[in-house]
PDB file of C-alpha atoms in Angstrom:
ATOM      1  CA  UNK A   1       0.165  -0.021   0.039  1.00  0.00           C
ATOM      2  CA  UNK A   2       1.124   3.602  -0.774  1.00  0.00           C
ATOM      3  CA  UNK A   3       1.966   5.635   2.493  1.00  0.00           C
ATOM      4  CA  UNK A   4       4.228   8.639   3.153  1.00  0.00           C
ATOM      5  CA  UNK A   5       5.942   8.761   6.800  1.00  0.00           C
ATOM      6  CA  UNK A   6       6.970  12.136   8.181  1.00  0.00           C
ATOM      7  CA  UNK A   7       8.522  10.973  11.435  1.00  0.00           C
ATOM      8  CA  UNK A   8       8.861  14.509  13.028  1.00  0.00           C
ATOM      9  CA  UNK A   9       5.765  16.270  14.161  1.00  0.00           C
ATOM     10  CA  UNK A  10       7.676  19.449  15.268  1.00  0.00           C
ATOM     11  CA  UNK A  11      11.031  20.745  14.684  1.00  0.00           C
ATOM     12  CA  UNK A  12      12.419  23.924  16.081  1.00  0.00           C
ATOM     13  CA  UNK A  13      15.479  25.578  14.633  1.00  0.00           C
ATOM     14  CA  UNK A  14      17.329  28.835  15.074  1.00  0.00           C
ATOM     15  CA  UNK A  15      17.222  31.314  12.403  1.00  0.00           C
ATOM     16  CA  UNK A  16      20.067  31.121  10.357  1.00  0.00           C
ATOM     17  CA  UNK A  17      20.702  27.324  11.280  1.00  0.00           C
ATOM     18  CA  UNK A  18      20.280  24.567   8.707  1.00  0.00           C
ATOM     19  CA  UNK A  19      17.353  22.360   8.326  1.00  0.00           C
ATOM     20  CA  UNK A  20      16.481  18.561   7.146  1.00  0.00           C
ATOM     21  CA  UNK A  21      12.844  17.472   7.174  1.00  0.00           C
ATOM     22  CA  UNK A  22      12.494  13.650   6.874  1.00  0.00           C
ATOM     23  CA  UNK A  23      10.228  11.965   4.556  1.00  0.00           C
ATOM     24  CA  UNK A  24       9.916   8.122   3.768  1.00  0.00           C
ATOM     25  CA  UNK A  25       7.564   6.714   1.333  1.00  0.00           C
ATOM     26  CA  UNK A  26       6.243   3.470   0.492  1.00  0.00           C
ATOM     27  CA  UNK A  27       5.206   2.993  -3.182  1.00  0.00           C
ATOM     28  CA  UNK A  28       5.347  -0.341  -5.323  1.00  0.00           C
ATOM     29  CA  UNK A  29       6.367   1.688  -8.568  1.00  0.00           C
ATOM     30  CA  UNK A  30       8.611   4.646  -9.480  1.00  0.00           C
ATOM     31  CA  UNK A  31       7.392   7.459  -7.294  1.00  0.00           C
ATOM     32  CA  UNK A  32       6.856  10.937  -8.204  1.00  0.00           C
ATOM     33  CA  UNK A  33       7.544  12.771  -4.953  1.00  0.00           C
ATOM     34  CA  UNK A  34       6.618  16.333  -3.734  1.00  0.00           C
ATOM     35  CA  UNK A  35       7.151  18.716  -1.078  1.00  0.00           C
ATOM     36  CA  UNK A  36       4.281  21.311  -0.206  1.00  0.00           C
ATOM     37  CA  UNK A  37       4.490  24.143   2.325  1.00  0.00           C
ATOM     38  CA  UNK A  38       1.324  25.411   4.195  1.00  0.00           C
ATOM     39  CA  UNK A  39       1.524  28.630   6.073  1.00  0.00           C
ATOM     40  CA  UNK A  40      -1.104  29.446   8.713  1.00  0.00           C
ATOM     41  CA  UNK A  41      -4.556  29.970   7.091  1.00  0.00           C
ATOM     42  CA  UNK A  42      -3.287  29.234   3.707  1.00  0.00           C
ATOM     43  CA  UNK A  43      -3.479  26.595   1.271  1.00  0.00           C
ATOM     44  CA  UNK A  44      -0.631  24.179   0.373  1.00  0.00           C
ATOM     45  CA  UNK A  45       2.108  25.700  -2.171  1.00  0.00           C
ATOM     46  CA  UNK A  46       4.476  23.463  -3.977  1.00  0.00           C
ATOM     47  CA  UNK A  47       8.055  23.836  -3.023  1.00  0.00           C
ATOM     48  CA  UNK A  48       9.890  21.102  -5.424  1.00  0.00           C
ATOM     49  CA  UNK A  49       8.975  18.093  -7.057  1.00  0.00           C
ATOM     50  CA  UNK A  50      10.987  14.862  -8.412  1.00  0.00           C
ATOM     51  CA  UNK A  51      10.181  12.819 -11.290  1.00  0.00           C
ATOM     52  CA  UNK A  52      13.361  11.378 -12.594  1.00  0.00           C
ATOM     53  CA  UNK A  53      16.962  12.299 -13.410  1.00  0.00           C
ATOM     54  CA  UNK A  54      19.063  13.990 -11.100  1.00  0.00           C
ATOM     55  CA  UNK A  55      18.249  13.020  -7.404  1.00  0.00           C
ATOM     56  CA  UNK A  56      19.112  16.399  -5.911  1.00  0.00           C
ATOM     57  CA  UNK A  57      16.317  18.930  -6.961  1.00  0.00           C
ATOM     58  CA  UNK A  58      16.008  22.531  -6.332  1.00  0.00           C
ATOM     59  CA  UNK A  59      12.857  24.329  -5.479  1.00  0.00           C
ATOM     60  CA  UNK A  60      11.625  27.726  -4.298  1.00  0.00           C
ATOM     61  CA  UNK A  61      12.619  29.663  -1.417  1.00  0.00           C
ATOM     62  CA  UNK A  62      16.022  27.995  -1.351  1.00  0.00           C
ATOM     63  CA  UNK A  63      14.875  24.609  -0.556  1.00  0.00           C
ATOM     64  CA  UNK A  64      16.333  21.329  -2.098  1.00  0.00           C
ATOM     65  CA  UNK A  65      15.525  17.518  -1.556  1.00  0.00           C
ATOM     66  CA  UNK A  66      17.339  14.554  -2.193  1.00  0.00           C
ATOM     67  CA  UNK A  67      15.758  11.255  -3.390  1.00  0.00           C
ATOM     68  CA  UNK A  68      17.455   8.272  -2.155  1.00  0.00           C
ATOM     69  CA  UNK A  69      15.956   5.037  -3.607  1.00  0.00           C
ATOM     70  CA  UNK A  70      17.797   2.651  -1.438  1.00  0.00           C
ATOM     71  CA  UNK A  71      16.314   4.319   1.735  1.00  0.00           C
ATOM     72  CA  UNK A  72      12.955   5.162   0.191  1.00  0.00           C
ATOM     73  CA  UNK A  73      13.419   8.695   1.305  1.00  0.00           C
ATOM     74  CA  UNK A  74      13.193  12.166  -0.088  1.00  0.00           C
ATOM     75  CA  UNK A  75      14.256  14.554   2.513  1.00  0.00           C
ATOM     76  CA  UNK A  76      13.781  18.206   2.453  1.00  0.00           C
ATOM     77  CA  UNK A  77      16.647  20.648   3.161  1.00  0.00           C
ATOM     78  CA  UNK A  78      17.735  24.312   3.566  1.00  0.00           C
ATOM     79  CA  UNK A  79      21.141  25.633   4.299  1.00  0.00           C
ATOM     80  CA  UNK A  80      19.897  28.632   6.522  1.00  0.00           C
ATOM     81  CA  UNK A  81      16.477  28.950   7.588  1.00  0.00           C
ATOM     82  CA  UNK A  82      14.625  32.358   7.766  1.00  0.00           C
ATOM     83  CA  UNK A  83      12.170  33.403  10.121  1.00  0.00           C
ATOM     84  CA  UNK A  84       9.430  33.474   7.259  1.00  0.00           C
ATOM     85  CA  UNK A  85      10.113  29.609   6.892  1.00  0.00           C
ATOM     86  CA  UNK A  86       7.908  28.981   9.813  1.00  0.00           C
ATOM     87  CA  UNK A  87       5.225  26.738   8.652  1.00  0.00           C
ATOM     88  CA  UNK A  88       3.891  23.189   7.921  1.00  0.00           C
ATOM     89  CA  UNK A  89       5.665  20.895   5.505  1.00  0.00           C
ATOM     90  CA  UNK A  90       3.993  18.088   3.765  1.00  0.00           C
ATOM     91  CA  UNK A  91       5.543  15.325   1.633  1.00  0.00           C
ATOM     92  CA  UNK A  92       3.420  13.838  -0.837  1.00  0.00           C
ATOM     93  CA  UNK A  93       3.901  10.764  -3.432  1.00  0.00           C
ATOM     94  CA  UNK A  94       2.115  10.706  -6.474  1.00  0.00           C
ATOM     95  CA  UNK A  95       0.968   7.845  -8.651  1.00  0.00           C
ATOM     96  CA  UNK A  96       1.682   7.499 -12.319  1.00  0.00           C
ATOM     97  CA  UNK A  97      -0.412   9.643 -14.339  1.00  0.00           C
ATOM     98  CA  UNK A  98      -0.505  12.047 -11.555  1.00  0.00           C
ATOM     99  CA  UNK A  99      -3.939  10.897 -10.919  1.00  0.00           C
ATOM    100  CA  UNK A 100      -3.416  10.227  -7.012  1.00  0.00           C
ATOM    101  CA  UNK A 101      -1.589  11.622  -4.456  1.00  0.00           C
ATOM    102  CA  UNK A 102      -0.830  10.635  -0.895  1.00  0.00           C
ATOM    103  CA  UNK A 103       0.209  12.855   1.699  1.00  0.00           C
ATOM    104  CA  UNK A 104       2.206  12.645   4.885  1.00  0.00           C
ATOM    105  CA  UNK A 105       0.756  13.894   8.283  1.00  0.00           C
ATOM    106  CA  UNK A 106       3.278  16.953   8.069  1.00  0.00           C
ATOM    107  CA  UNK A 107       6.072  18.558   9.968  1.00  0.00           C
ATOM    108  CA  UNK A 108       5.636  21.822  11.887  1.00  0.00           C
ATOM    109  CA  UNK A 109       8.695  24.042  11.658  1.00  0.00           C
ATOM    110  CA  UNK A 110       9.189  26.669  14.397  1.00  0.00           C
ATOM    111  CA  UNK A 111      12.177  29.156  13.864  1.00  0.00           C
ATOM    112  CA  UNK A 112      13.672  30.515  16.778  1.00  0.00           C
ATOM    113  CA  UNK A 113      15.019  34.265  16.576  1.00  0.00           C
TER     114      UNK A 113
ATOM    115  CA  UNK B   1      -3.723  34.328 -12.996  1.00  0.00           C
ATOM    116  CA  UNK B   2      -6.455  33.995 -10.325  1.00  0.00           C
ATOM    117  CA  UNK B   3      -6.029  31.156  -7.937  1.00  0.00           C
ATOM    118  CA  UNK B   4      -8.544  28.423  -6.506  1.00  0.00           C
ATOM    119  CA  UNK B   5     -11.296  30.245  -5.034  1.00  0.00           C
ATOM    120  CA  UNK B   6     -13.228  28.704  -1.942  1.00  0.00           C
ATOM    121  CA  UNK B   7     -16.099  29.839   0.134  1.00  0.00           C
ATOM    122  CA  UNK B   8     -17.024  30.220   2.972  1.00  0.00           C
ATOM    123  CA  UNK B   9     -13.530  30.294   4.761  1.00  0.00           C
ATOM    124  CA  UNK B  10     -15.195  29.415   8.191  1.00  0.00           C
ATOM    125  CA  UNK B  11     -18.467  27.757   9.054  1.00  0.00           C
ATOM    126  CA  UNK B  12     -19.723  26.817  12.384  1.00  0.00           C
ATOM    127  CA  UNK B  13     -22.789  24.500  12.493  1.00  0.00           C
ATOM    128  CA  UNK B  14     -24.395  22.162  14.963  1.00  0.00           C
ATOM    129  CA  UNK B  15     -24.033  18.473  14.627  1.00  0.00           C
ATOM    130  CA  UNK B  16     -26.900  16.985  12.403  1.00  0.00           C
ATOM    131  CA  UNK B  17     -27.147  20.466  10.377  1.00  0.00           C
ATOM    132  CA  UNK B  18     -26.041  20.746   6.742  1.00  0.00           C
ATOM    133  CA  UNK B  19     -23.360  22.704   5.155  1.00  0.00           C
ATOM    134  CA  UNK B  20     -22.003  23.246   1.680  1.00  0.00           C
ATOM    135  CA  UNK B  21     -18.816  24.394   0.283  1.00  0.00           C
ATOM    136  CA  UNK B  22     -17.838  25.890  -3.096  1.00  0.00           C
ATOM    137  CA  UNK B  23     -14.807  25.913  -5.383  1.00  0.00           C
ATOM    138  CA  UNK B  24     -13.855  27.552  -8.299  1.00  0.00           C
ATOM    139  CA  UNK B  25     -10.564  26.140  -9.870  1.00  0.00           C
ATOM    140  CA  UNK B  26      -7.989  27.850 -11.953  1.00  0.00           C
ATOM    141  CA  UNK B  27      -9.324  28.516 -15.516  1.00  0.00           C
ATOM    142  CA  UNK B  28      -8.388  25.665 -17.480  1.00  0.00           C
ATOM    143  CA  UNK B  29      -7.797  23.019 -14.882  1.00  0.00           C
ATOM    144  CA  UNK B  30      -9.617  20.036 -15.937  1.00  0.00           C
ATOM    145  CA  UNK B  31      -9.073  17.937 -12.866  1.00  0.00           C
ATOM    146  CA  UNK B  32     -10.631  18.959  -9.355  1.00  0.00           C
ATOM    147  CA  UNK B  33      -9.949  17.664  -5.929  1.00  0.00           C
ATOM    148  CA  UNK B  34     -11.747  17.860  -2.631  1.00  0.00           C
ATOM    149  CA  UNK B  35      -9.481  17.132   0.392  1.00  0.00           C
ATOM    150  CA  UNK B  36     -10.334  16.735   4.160  1.00  0.00           C
ATOM    151  CA  UNK B  37      -7.511  17.915   6.546  1.00  0.00           C
ATOM    152  CA  UNK B  38      -8.166  17.134  10.152  1.00  0.00           C
ATOM    153  CA  UNK B  39      -6.113  18.919  12.511  1.00  0.00           C
ATOM    154  CA  UNK B  40      -2.523  17.354  13.005  1.00  0.00           C
ATOM    155  CA  UNK B  41      -3.053  15.231   9.746  1.00  0.00           C
ATOM    156  CA  UNK B  42      -2.207  15.552   6.249  1.00  0.00           C
ATOM    157  CA  UNK B  43      -4.769  16.144   3.636  1.00  0.00           C
ATOM    158  CA  UNK B  44      -6.859  13.007   2.741  1.00  0.00           C
ATOM    159  CA  UNK B  45      -8.799  12.869  -0.733  1.00  0.00           C
ATOM    160  CA  UNK B  46     -12.366  12.883  -0.494  1.00  0.00           C
ATOM    161  CA  UNK B  47     -13.281  13.036  -4.343  1.00  0.00           C
ATOM    162  CA  UNK B  48     -11.547  13.807  -7.465  1.00  0.00           C
ATOM    163  CA  UNK B  49     -13.092  15.133 -10.809  1.00  0.00           C
ATOM    164  CA  UNK B  50     -11.870  14.957 -14.332  1.00  0.00           C
ATOM    165  CA  UNK B  51     -14.120  17.779 -15.939  1.00  0.00           C
ATOM    166  CA  UNK B  52     -17.326  16.898 -14.758  1.00  0.00           C
ATOM    167  CA  UNK B  53     -16.872  13.239 -14.217  1.00  0.00           C
ATOM    168  CA  UNK B  54     -15.925  11.456 -10.923  1.00  0.00           C
ATOM    169  CA  UNK B  55     -12.435   9.678 -11.157  1.00  0.00           C
ATOM    170  CA  UNK B  56     -12.205   8.748  -7.544  1.00  0.00           C
ATOM    171  CA  UNK B  57     -14.637   8.889  -4.686  1.00  0.00           C
ATOM    172  CA  UNK B  58     -13.641   5.777  -2.845  1.00  0.00           C
ATOM    173  CA  UNK B  59     -12.982   7.762   0.500  1.00  0.00           C
ATOM    174  CA  UNK B  60     -16.139   9.973   0.289  1.00  0.00           C
ATOM    175  CA  UNK B  61     -18.568   8.859   3.122  1.00  0.00           C
ATOM    176  CA  UNK B  62     -21.230   8.885   0.891  1.00  0.00           C
ATOM    177  CA  UNK B  63     -24.044   8.386   3.510  1.00  0.00           C
ATOM    178  CA  UNK B  64     -23.735  12.029   4.416  1.00  0.00           C
ATOM    179  CA  UNK B  65     -21.252  13.870   1.947  1.00  0.00           C
ATOM    180  CA  UNK B  66     -21.993  14.681  -1.700  1.00  0.00           C
ATOM    181  CA  UNK B  67     -20.128  16.668  -4.368  1.00  0.00           C
ATOM    182  CA  UNK B  68     -20.722  17.770  -7.849  1.00  0.00           C
ATOM    183  CA  UNK B  69     -19.227  19.515 -10.733  1.00  0.00           C
ATOM    184  CA  UNK B  70     -21.987  19.970 -13.111  1.00  0.00           C
ATOM    185  CA  UNK B  71     -20.544  22.078 -15.980  1.00  0.00           C
ATOM    186  CA  UNK B  72     -16.993  20.938 -15.476  1.00  0.00           C
ATOM    187  CA  UNK B  73     -15.751  24.257 -13.786  1.00  0.00           C
ATOM    188  CA  UNK B  74     -16.845  24.999 -10.401  1.00  0.00           C
ATOM    189  CA  UNK B  75     -17.807  22.398  -7.684  1.00  0.00           C
ATOM    190  CA  UNK B  76     -19.856  22.061  -4.401  1.00  0.00           C
ATOM    191  CA  UNK B  77     -19.196  19.617  -1.532  1.00  0.00           C
ATOM    192  CA  UNK B  78     -21.959  19.212   0.716  1.00  0.00           C
ATOM    193  CA  UNK B  79     -22.194  17.412   4.224  1.00  0.00           C
ATOM    194  CA  UNK B  80     -25.654  16.352   5.566  1.00  0.00           C
ATOM    195  CA  UNK B  81     -26.027  15.674   8.469  1.00  0.00           C
ATOM    196  CA  UNK B  82     -22.521  16.722   9.801  1.00  0.00           C
ATOM    197  CA  UNK B  83     -21.195  14.878  12.769  1.00  0.00           C
ATOM    198  CA  UNK B  84     -18.475  15.976  15.215  1.00  0.00           C
ATOM    199  CA  UNK B  85     -15.719  14.183  13.436  1.00  0.00           C
ATOM    200  CA  UNK B  86     -16.359  16.347  10.362  1.00  0.00           C
ATOM    201  CA  UNK B  87     -14.719  19.230  11.958  1.00  0.00           C
ATOM    202  CA  UNK B  88     -11.875  19.963   9.809  1.00  0.00           C
ATOM    203  CA  UNK B  89     -10.521  22.080   6.577  1.00  0.00           C
ATOM    204  CA  UNK B  90     -11.766  21.271   3.499  1.00  0.00           C
ATOM    205  CA  UNK B  91      -9.350  21.926   0.843  1.00  0.00           C
ATOM    206  CA  UNK B  92     -10.218  22.400  -2.993  1.00  0.00           C
ATOM    207  CA  UNK B  93      -7.349  21.640  -5.578  1.00  0.00           C
ATOM    208  CA  UNK B  94      -7.118  21.784  -9.147  1.00  0.00           C
ATOM    209  CA  UNK B  95      -4.485  20.752 -11.828  1.00  0.00           C
ATOM    210  CA  UNK B  96      -3.431  20.731 -15.482  1.00  0.00           C
ATOM    211  CA  UNK B  97      -3.241  17.453 -17.392  1.00  0.00           C
ATOM    212  CA  UNK B  98       0.113  15.919 -17.237  1.00  0.00           C
ATOM    213  CA  UNK B  99       2.966  16.619 -19.860  1.00  0.00           C
ATOM    214  CA  UNK B 100       3.327  20.383 -19.188  1.00  0.00           C
ATOM    215  CA  UNK B 101       5.757  22.352 -16.958  1.00  0.00           C
ATOM    216  CA  UNK B 102       3.243  22.053 -14.383  1.00  0.00           C
ATOM    217  CA  UNK B 103       2.858  18.391 -14.187  1.00  0.00           C
ATOM    218  CA  UNK B 104       2.016  16.798 -11.105  1.00  0.00           C
ATOM    219  CA  UNK B 105       1.553  20.206  -9.392  1.00  0.00           C
ATOM    220  CA  UNK B 106      -1.738  20.565  -7.431  1.00  0.00           C
ATOM    221  CA  UNK B 107      -2.795  24.374  -7.023  1.00  0.00           C
ATOM    222  CA  UNK B 108      -4.768  24.532  -3.510  1.00  0.00           C
ATOM    223  CA  UNK B 109      -7.182  27.100  -2.536  1.00  0.00           C
ATOM    224  CA  UNK B 110      -7.047  28.443   1.149  1.00  0.00           C
ATOM    225  CA  UNK B 111      -9.601  26.014   2.187  1.00  0.00           C
ATOM    226  CA  UNK B 112     -13.061  26.377   4.304  1.00  0.00           C
ATOM    227  CA  UNK B 113     -12.505  25.565   8.045  1.00  0.00           C
ATOM    228  CA  UNK B 114     -15.737  23.855   9.205  1.00  0.00           C
ATOM    229  CA  UNK B 115     -16.422  23.298  13.072  1.00  0.00           C
ATOM    230  CA  UNK B 116     -19.028  21.201  14.217  1.00  0.00           C
ATOM    231  CA  UNK B 117     -20.477  21.684  17.827  1.00  0.00           C
TER     232      UNK B 117
END
């Protein structure tokens, strides 16, 4: 069965520090992987996506993610966090044909000044 | 380009009452999704439309939830009668057909927050 696990419910980092949010997926075929961000009271916005090719993908707002097939992971990273990055982050896996998406339960990021 | 529009943003009702949510997707987006997001959880798909046809409604509680997209554009999600556990944010999203630069991307509205007392 398809599933996405985000093991960290809450993470707090200091402004300027590096960030890594974990995502593990279970999917029987080649996964299409996504990271979305949700600011309070807002809908989800796509940060980046991986379909194929280079396993390190760059996204908006300085985020990147690395696909590791052997670990079934797609972790999100940012070298230096800004206060405006405080939000909830969702990892998602998409089925071939992009007609089905499965979301993780999210990781809430707090940024300390 | 206008985004996905949803209304109302907030709704408070008592259990056993009914409620309806409206969504207008981005112009030209053939696929429309309704997701339920319970506090502390990720979005869960309720129903997916391709134009005005239902692609997937396997997780829609059909005894109380209904949705339609009559002209293949805007959509309405209805709950009748509401239960306490229906308290959630109802997110509408739309997407383009695959193959273009936005392949796989879901465009979300701001959501409709429902509180059932």
